[in-house]
Short mmCIF file of C-alpha atoms in Angstrom, two decimals:
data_model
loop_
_atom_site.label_atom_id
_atom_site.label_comp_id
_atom_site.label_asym_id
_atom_site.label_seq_id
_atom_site.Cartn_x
_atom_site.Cartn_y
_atom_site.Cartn_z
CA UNK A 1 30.83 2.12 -20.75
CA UNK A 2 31.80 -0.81 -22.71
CA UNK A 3 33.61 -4.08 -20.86
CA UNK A 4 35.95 -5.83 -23.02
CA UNK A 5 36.81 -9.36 -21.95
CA UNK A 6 38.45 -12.36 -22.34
CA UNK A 7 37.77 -15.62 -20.76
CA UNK A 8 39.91 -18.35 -21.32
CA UNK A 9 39.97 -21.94 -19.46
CA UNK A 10 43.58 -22.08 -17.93
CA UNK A 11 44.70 -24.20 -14.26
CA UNK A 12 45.66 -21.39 -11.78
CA UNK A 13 48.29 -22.69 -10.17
CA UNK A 14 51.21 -21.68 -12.98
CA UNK A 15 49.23 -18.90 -13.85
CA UNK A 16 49.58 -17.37 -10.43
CA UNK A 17 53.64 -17.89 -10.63
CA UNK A 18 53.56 -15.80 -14.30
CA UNK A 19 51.37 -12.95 -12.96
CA UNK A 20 54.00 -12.80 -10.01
CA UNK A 21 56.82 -12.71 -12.38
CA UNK A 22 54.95 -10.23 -14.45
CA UNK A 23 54.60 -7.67 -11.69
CA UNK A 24 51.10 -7.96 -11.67
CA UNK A 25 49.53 -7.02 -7.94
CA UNK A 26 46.71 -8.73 -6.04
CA UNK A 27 44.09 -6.97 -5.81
CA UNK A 28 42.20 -9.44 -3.30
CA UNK A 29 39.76 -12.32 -3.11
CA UNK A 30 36.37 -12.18 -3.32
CA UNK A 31 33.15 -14.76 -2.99
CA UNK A 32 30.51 -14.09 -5.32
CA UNK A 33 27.30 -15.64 -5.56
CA UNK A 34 25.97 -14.28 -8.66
CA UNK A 35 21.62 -14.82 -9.29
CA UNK A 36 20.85 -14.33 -13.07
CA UNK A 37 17.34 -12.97 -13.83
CA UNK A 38 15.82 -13.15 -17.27
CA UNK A 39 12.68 -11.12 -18.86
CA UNK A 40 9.36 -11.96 -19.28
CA UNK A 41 9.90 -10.03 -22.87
CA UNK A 42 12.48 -11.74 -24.70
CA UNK A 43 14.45 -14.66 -23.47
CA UNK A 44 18.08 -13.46 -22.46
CA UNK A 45 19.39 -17.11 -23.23
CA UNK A 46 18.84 -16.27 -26.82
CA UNK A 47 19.76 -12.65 -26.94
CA UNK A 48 22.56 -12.91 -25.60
CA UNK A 49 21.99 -10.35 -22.25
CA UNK A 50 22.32 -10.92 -18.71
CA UNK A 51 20.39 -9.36 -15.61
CA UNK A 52 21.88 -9.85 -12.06
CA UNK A 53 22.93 -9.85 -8.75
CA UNK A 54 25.91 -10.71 -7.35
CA UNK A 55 26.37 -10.42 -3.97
CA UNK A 56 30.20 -9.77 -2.42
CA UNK A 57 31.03 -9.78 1.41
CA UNK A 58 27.18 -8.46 2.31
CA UNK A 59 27.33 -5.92 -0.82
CA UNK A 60 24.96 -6.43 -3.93
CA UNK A 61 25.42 -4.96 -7.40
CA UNK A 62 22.87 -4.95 -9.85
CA UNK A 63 24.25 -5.29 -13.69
CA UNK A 64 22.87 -4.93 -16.63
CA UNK A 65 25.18 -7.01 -19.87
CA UNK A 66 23.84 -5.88 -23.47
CA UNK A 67 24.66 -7.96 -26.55
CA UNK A 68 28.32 -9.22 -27.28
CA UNK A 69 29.54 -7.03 -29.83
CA UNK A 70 31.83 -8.70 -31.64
CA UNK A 71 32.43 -13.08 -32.25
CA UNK A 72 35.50 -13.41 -30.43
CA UNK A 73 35.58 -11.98 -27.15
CA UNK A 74 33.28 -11.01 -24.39
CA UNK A 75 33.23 -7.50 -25.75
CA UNK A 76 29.60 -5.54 -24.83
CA UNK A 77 28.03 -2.65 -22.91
CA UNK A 78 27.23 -2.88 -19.20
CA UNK A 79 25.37 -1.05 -16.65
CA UNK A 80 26.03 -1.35 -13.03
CA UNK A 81 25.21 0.49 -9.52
CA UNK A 82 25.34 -0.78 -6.04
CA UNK A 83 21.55 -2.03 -4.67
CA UNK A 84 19.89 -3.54 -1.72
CA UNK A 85 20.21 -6.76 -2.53
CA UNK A 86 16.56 -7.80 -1.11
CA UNK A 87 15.03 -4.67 -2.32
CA UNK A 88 16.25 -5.28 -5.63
CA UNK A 89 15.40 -8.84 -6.21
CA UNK A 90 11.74 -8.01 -4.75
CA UNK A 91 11.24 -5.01 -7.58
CA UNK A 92 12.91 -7.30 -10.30
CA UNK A 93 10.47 -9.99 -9.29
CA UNK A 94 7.56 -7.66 -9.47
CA UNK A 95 8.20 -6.55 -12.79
CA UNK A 96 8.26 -9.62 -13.55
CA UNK A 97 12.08 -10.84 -14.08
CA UNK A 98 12.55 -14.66 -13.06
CA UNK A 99 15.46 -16.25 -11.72
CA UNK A 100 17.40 -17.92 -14.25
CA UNK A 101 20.15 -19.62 -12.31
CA UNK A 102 22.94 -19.28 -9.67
CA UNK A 103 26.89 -19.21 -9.91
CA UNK A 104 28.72 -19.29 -7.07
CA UNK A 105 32.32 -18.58 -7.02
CA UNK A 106 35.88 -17.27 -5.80
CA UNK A 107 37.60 -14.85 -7.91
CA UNK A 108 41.38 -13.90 -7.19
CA UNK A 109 41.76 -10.43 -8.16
CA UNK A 110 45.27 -8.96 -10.20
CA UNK A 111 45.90 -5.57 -11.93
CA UNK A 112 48.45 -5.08 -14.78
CA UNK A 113 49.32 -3.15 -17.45
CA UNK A 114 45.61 -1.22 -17.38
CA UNK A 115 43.99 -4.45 -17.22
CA UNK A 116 42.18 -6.62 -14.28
CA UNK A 117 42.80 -10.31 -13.75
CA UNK A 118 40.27 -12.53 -12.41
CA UNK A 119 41.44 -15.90 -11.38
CA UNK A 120 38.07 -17.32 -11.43
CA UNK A 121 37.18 -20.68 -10.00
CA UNK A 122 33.37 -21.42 -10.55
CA UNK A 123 31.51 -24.02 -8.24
CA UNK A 124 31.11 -27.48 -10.49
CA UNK A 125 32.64 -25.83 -13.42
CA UNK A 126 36.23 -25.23 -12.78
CA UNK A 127 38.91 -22.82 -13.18
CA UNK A 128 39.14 -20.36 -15.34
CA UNK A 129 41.35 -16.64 -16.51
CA UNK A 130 39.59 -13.52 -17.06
CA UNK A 131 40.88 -10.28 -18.50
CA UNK A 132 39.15 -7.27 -18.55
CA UNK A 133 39.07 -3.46 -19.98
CA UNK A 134 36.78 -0.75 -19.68
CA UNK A 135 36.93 1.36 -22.20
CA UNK A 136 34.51 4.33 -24.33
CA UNK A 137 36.63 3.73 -28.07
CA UNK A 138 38.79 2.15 -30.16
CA UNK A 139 37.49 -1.46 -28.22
CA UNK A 140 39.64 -3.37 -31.38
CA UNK A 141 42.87 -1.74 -29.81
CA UNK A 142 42.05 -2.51 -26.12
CA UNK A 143 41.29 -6.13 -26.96
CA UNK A 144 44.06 -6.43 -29.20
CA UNK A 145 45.96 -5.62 -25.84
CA UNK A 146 44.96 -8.41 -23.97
CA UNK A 147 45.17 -10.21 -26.28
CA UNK A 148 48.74 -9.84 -26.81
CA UNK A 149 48.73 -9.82 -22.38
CA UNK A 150 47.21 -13.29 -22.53
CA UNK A 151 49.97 -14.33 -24.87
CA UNK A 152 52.82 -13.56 -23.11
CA UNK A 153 51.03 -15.79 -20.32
CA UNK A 154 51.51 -18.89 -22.58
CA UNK A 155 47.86 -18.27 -23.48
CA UNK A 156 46.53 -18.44 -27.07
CA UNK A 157 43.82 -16.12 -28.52
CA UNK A 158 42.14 -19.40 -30.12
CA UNK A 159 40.94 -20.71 -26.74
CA UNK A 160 39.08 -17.85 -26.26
CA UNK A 161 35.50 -18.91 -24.90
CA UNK A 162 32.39 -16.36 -25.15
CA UNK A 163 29.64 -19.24 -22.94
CA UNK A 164 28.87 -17.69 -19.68
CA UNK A 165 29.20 -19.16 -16.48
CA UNK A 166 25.51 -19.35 -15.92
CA UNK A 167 25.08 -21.28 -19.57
CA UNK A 168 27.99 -23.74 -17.97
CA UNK A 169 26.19 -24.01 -14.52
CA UNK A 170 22.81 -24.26 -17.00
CA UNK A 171 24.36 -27.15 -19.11
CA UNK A 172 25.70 -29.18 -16.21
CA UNK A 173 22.13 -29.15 -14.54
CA UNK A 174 20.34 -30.59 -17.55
CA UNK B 1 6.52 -3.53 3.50
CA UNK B 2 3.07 -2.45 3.48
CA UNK B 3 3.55 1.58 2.83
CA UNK B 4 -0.25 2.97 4.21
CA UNK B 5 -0.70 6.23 2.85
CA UNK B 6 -2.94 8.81 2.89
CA UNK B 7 -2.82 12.25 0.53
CA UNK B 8 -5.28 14.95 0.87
CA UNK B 9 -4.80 18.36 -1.37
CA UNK B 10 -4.66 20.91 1.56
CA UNK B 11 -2.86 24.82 2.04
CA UNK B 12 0.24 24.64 4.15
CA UNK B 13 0.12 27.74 5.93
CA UNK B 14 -2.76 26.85 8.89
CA UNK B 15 -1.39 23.25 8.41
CA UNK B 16 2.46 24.35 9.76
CA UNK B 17 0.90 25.94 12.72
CA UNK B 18 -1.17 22.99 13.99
CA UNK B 19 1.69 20.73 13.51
CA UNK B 20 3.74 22.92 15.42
CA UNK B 21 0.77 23.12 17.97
CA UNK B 22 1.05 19.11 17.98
CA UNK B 23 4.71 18.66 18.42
CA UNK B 24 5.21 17.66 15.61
CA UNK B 25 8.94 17.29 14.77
CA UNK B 26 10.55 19.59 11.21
CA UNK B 27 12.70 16.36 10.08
CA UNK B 28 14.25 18.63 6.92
CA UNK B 29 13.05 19.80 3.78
CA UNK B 30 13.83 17.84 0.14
CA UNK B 31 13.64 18.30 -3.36
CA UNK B 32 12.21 15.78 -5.19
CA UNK B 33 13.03 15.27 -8.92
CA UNK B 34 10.70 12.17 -9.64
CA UNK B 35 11.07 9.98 -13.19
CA UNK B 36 8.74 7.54 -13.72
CA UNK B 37 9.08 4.45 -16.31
CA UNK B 38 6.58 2.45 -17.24
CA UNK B 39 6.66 -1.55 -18.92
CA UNK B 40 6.69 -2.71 -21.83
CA UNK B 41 4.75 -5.72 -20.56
CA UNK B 42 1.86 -4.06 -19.25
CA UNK B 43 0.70 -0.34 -18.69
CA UNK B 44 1.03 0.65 -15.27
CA UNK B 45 -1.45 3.56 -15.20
CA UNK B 46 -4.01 0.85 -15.84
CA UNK B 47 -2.22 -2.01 -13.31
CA UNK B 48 -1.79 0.63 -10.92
CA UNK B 49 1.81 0.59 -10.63
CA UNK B 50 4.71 2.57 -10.11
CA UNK B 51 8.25 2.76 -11.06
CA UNK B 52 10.53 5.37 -9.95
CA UNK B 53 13.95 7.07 -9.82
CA UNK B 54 13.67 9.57 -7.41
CA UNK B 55 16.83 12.32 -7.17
CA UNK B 56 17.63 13.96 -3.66
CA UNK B 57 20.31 16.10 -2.91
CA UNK B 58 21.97 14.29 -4.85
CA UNK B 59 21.40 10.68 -4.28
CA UNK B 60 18.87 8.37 -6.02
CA UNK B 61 16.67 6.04 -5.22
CA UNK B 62 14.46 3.34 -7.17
CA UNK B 63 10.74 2.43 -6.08
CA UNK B 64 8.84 -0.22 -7.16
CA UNK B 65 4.87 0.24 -5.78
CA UNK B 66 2.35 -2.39 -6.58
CA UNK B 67 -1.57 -2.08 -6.98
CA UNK B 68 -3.20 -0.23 -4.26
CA UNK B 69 -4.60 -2.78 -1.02
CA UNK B 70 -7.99 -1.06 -0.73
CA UNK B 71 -9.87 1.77 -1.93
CA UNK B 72 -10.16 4.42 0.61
CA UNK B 73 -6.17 5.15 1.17
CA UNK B 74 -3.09 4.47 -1.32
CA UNK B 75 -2.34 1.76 1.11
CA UNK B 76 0.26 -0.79 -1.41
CA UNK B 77 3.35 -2.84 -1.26
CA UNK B 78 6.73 -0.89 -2.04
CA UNK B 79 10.03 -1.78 -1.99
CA UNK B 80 13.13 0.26 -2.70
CA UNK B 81 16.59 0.77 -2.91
CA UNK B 82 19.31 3.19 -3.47
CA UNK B 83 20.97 3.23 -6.58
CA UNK B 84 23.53 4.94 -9.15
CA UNK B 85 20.41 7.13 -10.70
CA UNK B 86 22.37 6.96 -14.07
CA UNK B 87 23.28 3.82 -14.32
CA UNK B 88 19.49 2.57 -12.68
CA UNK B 89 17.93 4.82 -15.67
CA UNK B 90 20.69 2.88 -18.28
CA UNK B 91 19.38 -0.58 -16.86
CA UNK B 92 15.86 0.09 -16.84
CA UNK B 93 15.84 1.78 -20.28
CA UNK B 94 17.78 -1.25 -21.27
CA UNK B 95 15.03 -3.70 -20.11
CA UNK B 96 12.57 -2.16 -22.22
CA UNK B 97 11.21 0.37 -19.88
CA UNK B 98 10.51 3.81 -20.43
CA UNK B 99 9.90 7.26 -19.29
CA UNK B 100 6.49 8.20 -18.53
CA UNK B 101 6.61 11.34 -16.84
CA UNK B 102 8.58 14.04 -14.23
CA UNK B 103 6.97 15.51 -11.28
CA UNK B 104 8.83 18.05 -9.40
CA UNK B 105 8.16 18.60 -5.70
CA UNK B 106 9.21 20.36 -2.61
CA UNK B 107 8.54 17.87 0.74
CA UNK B 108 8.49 19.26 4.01
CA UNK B 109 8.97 16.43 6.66
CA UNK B 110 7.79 15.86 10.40
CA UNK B 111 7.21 13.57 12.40
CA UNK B 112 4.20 12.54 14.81
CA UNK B 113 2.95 10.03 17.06
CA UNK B 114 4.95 7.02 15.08
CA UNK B 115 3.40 9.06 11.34
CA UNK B 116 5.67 10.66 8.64
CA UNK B 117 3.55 13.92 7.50
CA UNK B 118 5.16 15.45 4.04
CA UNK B 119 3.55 19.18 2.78
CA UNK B 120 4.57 18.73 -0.63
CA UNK B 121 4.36 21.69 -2.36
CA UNK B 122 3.87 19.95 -6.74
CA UNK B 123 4.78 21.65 -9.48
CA UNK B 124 2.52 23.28 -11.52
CA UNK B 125 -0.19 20.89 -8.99
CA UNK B 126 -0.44 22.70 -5.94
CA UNK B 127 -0.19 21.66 -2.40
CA UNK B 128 -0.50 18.00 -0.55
CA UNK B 129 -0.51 17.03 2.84
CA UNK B 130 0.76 13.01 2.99
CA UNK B 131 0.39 11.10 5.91
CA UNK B 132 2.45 7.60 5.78
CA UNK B 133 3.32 4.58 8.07
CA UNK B 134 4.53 1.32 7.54
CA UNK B 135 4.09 -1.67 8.78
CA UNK B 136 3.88 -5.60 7.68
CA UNK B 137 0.29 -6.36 9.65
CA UNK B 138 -2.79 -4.45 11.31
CA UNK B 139 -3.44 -2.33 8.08
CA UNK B 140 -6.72 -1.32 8.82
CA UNK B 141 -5.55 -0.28 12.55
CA UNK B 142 -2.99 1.63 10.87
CA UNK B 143 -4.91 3.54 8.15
CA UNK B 144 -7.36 4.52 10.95
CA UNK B 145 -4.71 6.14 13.27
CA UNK B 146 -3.72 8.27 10.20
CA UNK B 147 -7.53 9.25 9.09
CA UNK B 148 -7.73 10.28 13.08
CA UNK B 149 -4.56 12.28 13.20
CA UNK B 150 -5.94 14.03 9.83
CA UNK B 151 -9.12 14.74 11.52
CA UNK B 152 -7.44 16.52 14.47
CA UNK B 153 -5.60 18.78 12.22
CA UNK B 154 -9.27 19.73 10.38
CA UNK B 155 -9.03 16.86 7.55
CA UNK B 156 -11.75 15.00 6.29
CA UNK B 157 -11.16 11.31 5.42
CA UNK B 158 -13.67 11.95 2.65
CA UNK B 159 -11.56 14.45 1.17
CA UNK B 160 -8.56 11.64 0.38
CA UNK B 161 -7.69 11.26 -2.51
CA UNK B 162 -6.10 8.48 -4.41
CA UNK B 163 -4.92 10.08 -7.83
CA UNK B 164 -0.97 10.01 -8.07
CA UNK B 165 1.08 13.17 -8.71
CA UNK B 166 2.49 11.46 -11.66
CA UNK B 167 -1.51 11.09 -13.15
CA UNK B 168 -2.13 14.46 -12.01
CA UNK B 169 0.83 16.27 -13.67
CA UNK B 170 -0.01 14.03 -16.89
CA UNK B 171 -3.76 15.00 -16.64
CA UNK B 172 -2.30 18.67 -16.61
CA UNK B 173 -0.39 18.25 -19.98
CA UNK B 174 -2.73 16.68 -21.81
#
């Protein structure tokens, strides 16, 4: 499965007001505190992957993020399945994975046209829009899409940012 | 989790009848469909490690088991987790593991006197009696209540053996 998304830095408050007007329906609020691992093999910070954990009202998921595939969104494959959250951290430790860094935040969850909306406001970072697509083929079309969805939120395709959270949580701890 | 374990290659038949004898308790009968990975890091038939998807009826679980604690049972740490078996394989495979072999298995379960007993019956190996507890402290107490309980079903702790199915079914297709 391939995730296509767009993160853009946008104040929620008049955000929230256009997704109403826009139909778009809440899909609920979560807290995620999200523990990045990287390899003992090749340094994820430089190839561009992500290991972790996030863990969601008592729930952990494990997710794998392969390579951005293209230079202007947040286009790439991903792998994810519901763990133990101690279990899992103990095997990725064995193997050797190392914790990388923390990000903890709230997410306010919309659907809309096909897409999810994540309302994202990130501990010491700030707020932020993401919009999301899962999708097999033709990714150019499906980002194209929200794209255009971002638009019509007053939202230009130019402010488009690929840095993760955990390289913004990384940069402000330096 | 300390996982103390003993196996010992042993026929079924006489073996059913003491347990019955015993009171020991039928606690259901799984197939096991067992994929192993090893690291790219370092070669766990050499570190003594494991790293499994196992598939049951259905569900899957991943199993991490570190380097055996002594060298008279297959006493080791192990920690697992259930997990999406396809997306599990996609992460690991992902991370630069790989497959390193399939064993097959039938596992008959009871349970005895705070023990888990499993006949497994191996493809293309033969047939296993496993005795297993677990517990955090008091290993050595532990690994001695199993050797006794093998002995009063006509076991010889001599005869325990530490080999893995995995390294057994290898051996066999070399």
């Amino acid at each position: 499965m391939i995730e296509i998304e767009v993160k853009v830095r946008a104040s929620h408050s008049l955000l929230r007001e256009k997704l109403a007007i826009m139909g778009a329906k809440p899909e609920g609020i979560q807290k995620h505190l999200d523990t990045y691992y990287n390899s003992p093999l090749r340094d994820f910070s430089t190839t561009d992957e992500a290991l972790r954990i996030r863990s969601v009202n008592g729930r952990s998921v494990l997710t794998y993020k392969g390579k951005k595939l293209d230079s202007i969104s947040k286009t790439r494959p991903e792998f994810e399945t519901e763990v133990d959250g101690d279990s899992a951290r103990s095997i990725l430790v064995a193997l050797g994975f190392f914790e990388s860094g923390i990000v903890r935040k709230k997410r306010e969850i919309f659907s809309c046209q096909g897409m999810i909306i994540a309302l994202d406001s990130v501990e010491g970072i700030g707020e932020f829009i993401e919009v999301e697509k899962q999708a097999e083929t033709n990714i150019e079309e499906h980002r194209n899409q929200i794209f255009e969805f971002l638009e019509s939120l007053g939202i230009r395709k130019e402010d488009s940012i690929r840095t993760s959270y955990l390289e913004m949580v990384l940069e402000k701890e330096k």
